[in-house]
XYZ file of C-alpha atoms in Angstrom:
342
model
C 109.754 86.384 143.686
C 111.214 89.085 141.498
C 108.738 92.271 140.795
C 109.356 95.177 139.069
C 108.270 99.039 139.205
C 104.517 99.744 137.500
C 104.219 103.378 136.924
C 100.656 104.649 137.201
C 101.226 106.961 134.121
C 102.372 104.090 132.165
C 99.097 104.160 130.287
C 99.016 107.580 129.700
C 102.749 108.156 129.054
C 103.326 109.503 125.311
C 105.687 106.780 124.863
C 102.358 104.121 125.318
C 100.329 106.095 122.803
C 103.088 105.887 119.855
C 103.621 102.072 120.603
C 99.381 101.812 120.239
C 99.711 103.871 117.039
C 102.390 101.758 115.055
C 101.341 98.539 116.935
C 97.792 98.957 116.101
C 96.480 97.655 119.383
C 94.625 98.511 122.564
C 96.277 100.967 125.350
C 94.916 97.798 127.844
C 96.909 95.379 125.611
C 99.798 97.477 125.726
C 100.599 98.154 128.946
C 100.054 93.808 129.065
C 102.930 93.505 126.586
C 105.062 95.636 127.929
C 104.724 94.585 131.176
C 105.727 90.756 130.119
C 108.597 92.196 128.192
C 109.433 93.754 131.466
C 109.180 90.342 133.379
C 110.799 88.189 131.199
C 113.776 90.896 131.327
C 113.836 90.066 134.834
C 115.094 86.778 134.576
C 116.654 86.619 130.762
C 118.027 90.025 130.011
C 118.947 91.431 133.904
C 121.619 93.665 132.257
C 119.150 95.070 129.962
C 121.316 94.301 127.076
C 118.758 92.377 124.445
C 120.905 92.322 121.302
C 121.751 88.252 121.781
C 118.045 87.841 121.311
C 116.428 87.992 118.060
C 113.047 89.584 117.749
C 110.818 86.443 117.653
C 112.335 86.042 120.970
C 111.247 89.151 122.345
C 107.226 88.336 120.572
C 107.183 85.417 122.795
C 108.189 86.685 125.438
C 105.417 89.302 125.106
C 102.891 86.857 123.721
C 102.406 89.056 120.588
C 101.409 87.121 117.517
C 101.620 89.381 114.905
C 104.911 90.136 112.685
C 108.032 89.764 115.173
C 109.492 92.468 112.786
C 106.416 94.255 113.182
C 106.556 94.329 117.102
C 110.497 95.249 117.578
C 110.250 97.990 114.884
C 107.339 99.482 117.745
C 109.417 98.966 120.365
C 111.956 101.086 118.940
C 109.884 104.507 117.204
C 108.410 104.164 121.289
C 111.687 104.558 123.198
C 111.542 101.624 124.895
C 114.313 99.934 123.019
C 117.912 102.125 122.487
C 119.402 101.134 118.952
C 123.052 101.513 119.609
C 126.072 101.501 118.043
C 126.711 98.056 120.153
C 123.154 96.286 119.479
C 119.803 97.256 121.688
C 118.972 98.128 125.495
C 115.975 98.180 127.319
C 115.685 102.042 127.559
C 116.453 103.378 131.671
C 116.629 99.729 132.657
C 118.323 100.444 135.473
C 116.148 103.053 136.661
C 113.478 99.952 136.446
C 115.421 96.842 137.703
C 119.488 97.970 138.029
C 118.432 98.277 141.599
C 116.763 95.246 142.355
C 119.451 93.007 140.371
C 121.925 95.134 142.442
C 120.272 94.269 146.011
C 119.843 90.135 144.879
C 123.485 90.054 144.296
C 124.109 91.662 147.675
C 122.083 89.420 148.789
C 122.889 86.199 148.027
C 126.975 87.315 148.326
C 125.561 88.142 152.154
C 123.535 84.599 152.532
C 126.572 83.162 150.752
C 129.087 84.129 153.663
C 126.830 83.413 155.991
C 126.404 79.913 155.036
C 130.106 79.504 155.565
C 131.570 77.398 158.114
C 134.868 77.156 160.102
C 137.383 75.286 158.139
C 137.923 72.836 160.846
C 134.444 71.527 160.667
C 134.606 70.785 156.492
C 137.287 68.142 156.465
C 135.476 65.204 155.260
C 135.352 62.336 157.813
C 137.334 59.260 157.344
C 133.741 57.016 158.445
C 131.065 59.109 156.711
C 131.454 60.414 153.120
C 130.315 64.116 152.473
C 127.161 64.260 151.499
C 126.860 65.969 147.938
C 123.912 67.212 145.871
C 124.119 65.577 142.370
C 123.018 67.427 139.112
C 121.939 65.574 135.885
C 125.017 64.610 134.845
C 126.605 63.212 137.957
C 128.621 66.661 138.775
C 128.326 68.106 141.799
C 126.120 71.133 142.357
C 128.479 72.741 144.655
C 131.519 72.449 141.455
C 129.104 74.666 138.926
C 126.913 76.611 141.216
C 129.313 77.976 143.905
C 133.644 78.301 143.557
C 133.515 78.197 147.128
C 133.530 74.574 148.052
C 132.485 75.257 152.338
C 129.342 76.219 150.985
C 126.424 74.276 152.300
C 124.628 72.697 148.945
C 121.330 71.608 150.917
C 120.652 75.113 152.362
C 117.052 75.883 150.783
C 118.787 79.141 149.548
C 120.639 78.207 146.855
C 118.825 79.433 143.842
C 119.915 82.716 144.837
C 123.523 82.063 143.926
C 122.667 79.907 141.604
C 119.338 80.189 139.404
C 117.862 76.333 138.615
C 117.750 76.192 135.003
C 114.760 76.755 132.980
C 112.194 73.488 132.357
C 113.194 71.391 129.328
C 109.787 72.106 127.264
C 110.716 75.920 128.268
C 110.655 78.038 125.096
C 112.959 80.455 126.176
C 116.420 78.158 127.285
C 119.196 78.321 124.840
C 120.382 76.092 122.329
C 122.375 74.157 122.339
C 123.079 73.242 118.945
C 123.278 76.073 117.216
C 125.989 77.867 119.585
C 124.583 80.868 120.646
C 122.807 82.607 122.909
C 118.768 83.413 122.324
C 116.091 81.620 121.729
C 115.899 77.563 121.470
C 114.404 77.225 117.752
C 111.210 74.896 117.830
C 111.369 71.216 117.288
C 109.341 69.662 114.590
C 108.516 65.907 114.542
C 108.536 63.902 111.096
C 104.782 63.405 111.552
C 104.021 67.504 111.984
C 102.714 69.244 109.128
C 104.962 71.529 108.487
C 108.174 68.993 108.640
C 106.374 67.024 105.750
C 105.906 69.686 104.046
C 109.833 71.143 104.509
C 110.490 67.445 103.364
C 107.678 67.301 100.571
C 109.362 70.725 98.629
C 112.868 69.591 99.118
C 112.200 66.176 96.934
C 111.141 68.178 94.375
C 114.007 70.489 94.661
C 116.064 67.804 94.420
C 114.599 66.316 91.426
C 114.786 68.999 89.377
C 118.009 69.357 90.244
C 118.834 65.966 89.073
C 117.096 66.959 86.116
C 119.089 69.968 85.353
C 122.343 67.782 85.693
C 122.913 69.239 89.539
C 124.307 67.849 92.799
C 124.356 68.337 96.296
C 122.030 71.401 95.970
C 120.202 71.387 99.146
C 122.691 69.091 100.674
C 123.148 71.432 103.504
C 119.136 71.910 104.016
C 118.013 71.908 107.740
C 114.365 70.943 107.458
C 113.564 72.044 110.369
C 114.358 75.592 109.959
C 112.345 75.037 106.395
C 109.584 73.446 108.591
C 110.132 76.700 110.550
C 109.751 78.606 107.472
C 106.094 77.138 106.892
C 105.064 77.456 109.982
C 105.518 81.317 109.663
C 103.799 81.596 106.051
C 100.628 80.095 107.742
C 100.569 81.251 110.855
C 102.154 84.761 110.878
C 101.352 85.006 107.116
C 97.954 84.136 107.336
C 98.287 81.643 104.367
C 96.122 78.838 105.487
C 95.323 77.284 102.602
C 97.647 74.615 102.177
C 96.330 73.180 98.689
C 97.684 76.008 97.055
C 100.962 76.689 98.658
C 101.305 72.520 97.217
C 99.980 73.908 93.963
C 103.035 77.001 94.134
C 105.670 74.109 95.106
C 104.797 71.784 92.079
C 105.134 74.650 89.764
C 107.764 76.613 91.130
C 110.158 73.943 90.313
C 109.190 73.787 86.694
C 109.102 77.413 85.564
C 111.775 78.108 83.756
C 112.923 81.629 85.972
C 111.327 81.018 89.101
C 113.432 77.443 89.535
C 116.058 78.336 89.922
C 115.105 81.546 92.404
C 113.462 79.751 94.928
C 115.535 76.865 96.588
C 114.754 77.300 99.488
C 111.514 77.638 102.041
C 112.544 81.222 102.969
C 112.375 82.126 99.792
C 109.505 80.213 98.714
C 107.880 82.356 101.792
C 109.486 85.760 100.688
C 108.663 85.504 97.463
C 104.880 83.929 97.766
C 102.555 86.312 97.005
C 104.906 86.670 93.663
C 104.659 83.292 93.158
C 101.121 82.741 93.213
C 100.372 85.563 90.728
C 102.729 84.312 88.447
C 101.167 80.871 88.380
C 97.954 82.166 87.961
C 99.121 84.121 84.773
C 101.208 81.290 83.432
C 97.850 79.290 83.582
C 95.820 81.841 81.118
C 99.189 81.803 78.739
C 99.109 78.060 78.316
C 95.314 77.378 78.290
C 94.998 80.165 76.396
C 92.458 81.552 78.420
C 93.984 85.491 78.945
C 92.814 88.277 77.156
C 91.532 88.226 73.537
C 90.264 90.880 71.432
C 86.390 90.541 71.117
C 85.344 89.916 67.157
C 83.240 92.186 64.742
C 80.441 91.042 63.670
C 79.837 90.376 60.329
C 78.062 92.161 58.171
C 76.443 91.478 54.726
C 76.873 93.908 52.483
C 74.571 92.110 49.614
C 71.882 90.637 50.842
C 71.872 86.532 49.855
C 68.939 85.233 48.483
C 66.509 83.698 50.031
C 64.590 82.001 47.443
C 66.274 80.062 44.191
C 66.349 81.709 40.691
C 64.017 80.229 37.763
C 65.789 78.948 35.426
C 65.131 80.016 31.859
C 64.280 77.934 29.036
C 65.641 77.695 25.454
C 62.976 78.982 23.816
C 62.487 82.182 26.063
C 66.254 82.985 25.564
C 65.676 82.449 22.049
C 62.798 85.002 22.214
C 64.314 87.063 24.714
C 67.090 87.960 22.846
C 65.203 88.371 19.443
C 63.322 91.323 21.090
C 66.445 93.045 21.891
C 67.507 92.849 18.754
C 64.783 94.120 17.363
C 65.041 97.461 20.204
C 68.704 97.892 18.701
C 67.532 98.053 15.091
C 64.428 100.518 16.185
C 67.470 102.826 17.933
C 69.493 103.022 15.179
C 66.518 103.716 12.715
C 65.828 106.822 15.169
C 69.551 108.269 15.688
C 69.338 107.736 11.749
C 66.481 110.349 11.802
C 67.900 112.659 14.301
C 64.828 111.780 17.064
C 65.668 111.689 20.476
C 65.942 108.483 22.039
C 62.691 107.906 24.468
């Protein structure tokens, strides 16, 4: 069973405290994450070089549910991972596990040498064929694991010189399709939520591109990658409102600006917050529900008459005109005699 040194002062070490502050976790949580990281490295990064692994691989190994990039920055900031010119390596890894790894190799070589038989004892018998352990692809185990044909493949310690491959459902197994070492990308079934989101968004982009006279815009789309981006949007970015996500999908392929700038699930996730704000603002403008200047109250300068005026009859009008003529004549007479007008 593999083991690694666990120093008593790990919880009080300044590097651990820096790691806690940067990541925002408690000391027991940090110590647990770090030990899981070192255990994982004993199996998958025995030389301490983690350059070939992505930040998500490290987060999975440490069972960290937060942002993988934040975790990687915290490991580098605290000094548990050294960023070099050629990549990333675990700090002082040889001091932790180097001697154990060398002893493993030495033990494996010693056991292999002890299992060797004289050449005359290994000749195939014409009457009884050699018992060869087979792998899943039909090849002999000796041809894959042990360059020495004299090694007994049935020995119980064969795993020391040829480790068994990880189970098929293990996330850390290397991807055969990607052609690069590291974590195998998760695969989503066609009926999974995230795969359906990827298919739906691709159909919207295809419809938009055809309307714009574009063809083959999404021919090279990897729906598995798109599905994983939508999973990150929901799980890592905490955007669990799938109804909101769908409404933004429907809107973004119609917006004059954003429809030419968001053509993948990765870009959709990166710009999601801006897209929600832009969508809400466009909705207010189109519906006329934006900011409106308050209307000033109307003030009546001259009050309106509440009662209708009474009409004057022709006789009354003639009498009033007669009185006016009389008053005018009297005024003129007073002016001729120098009398002041009362």
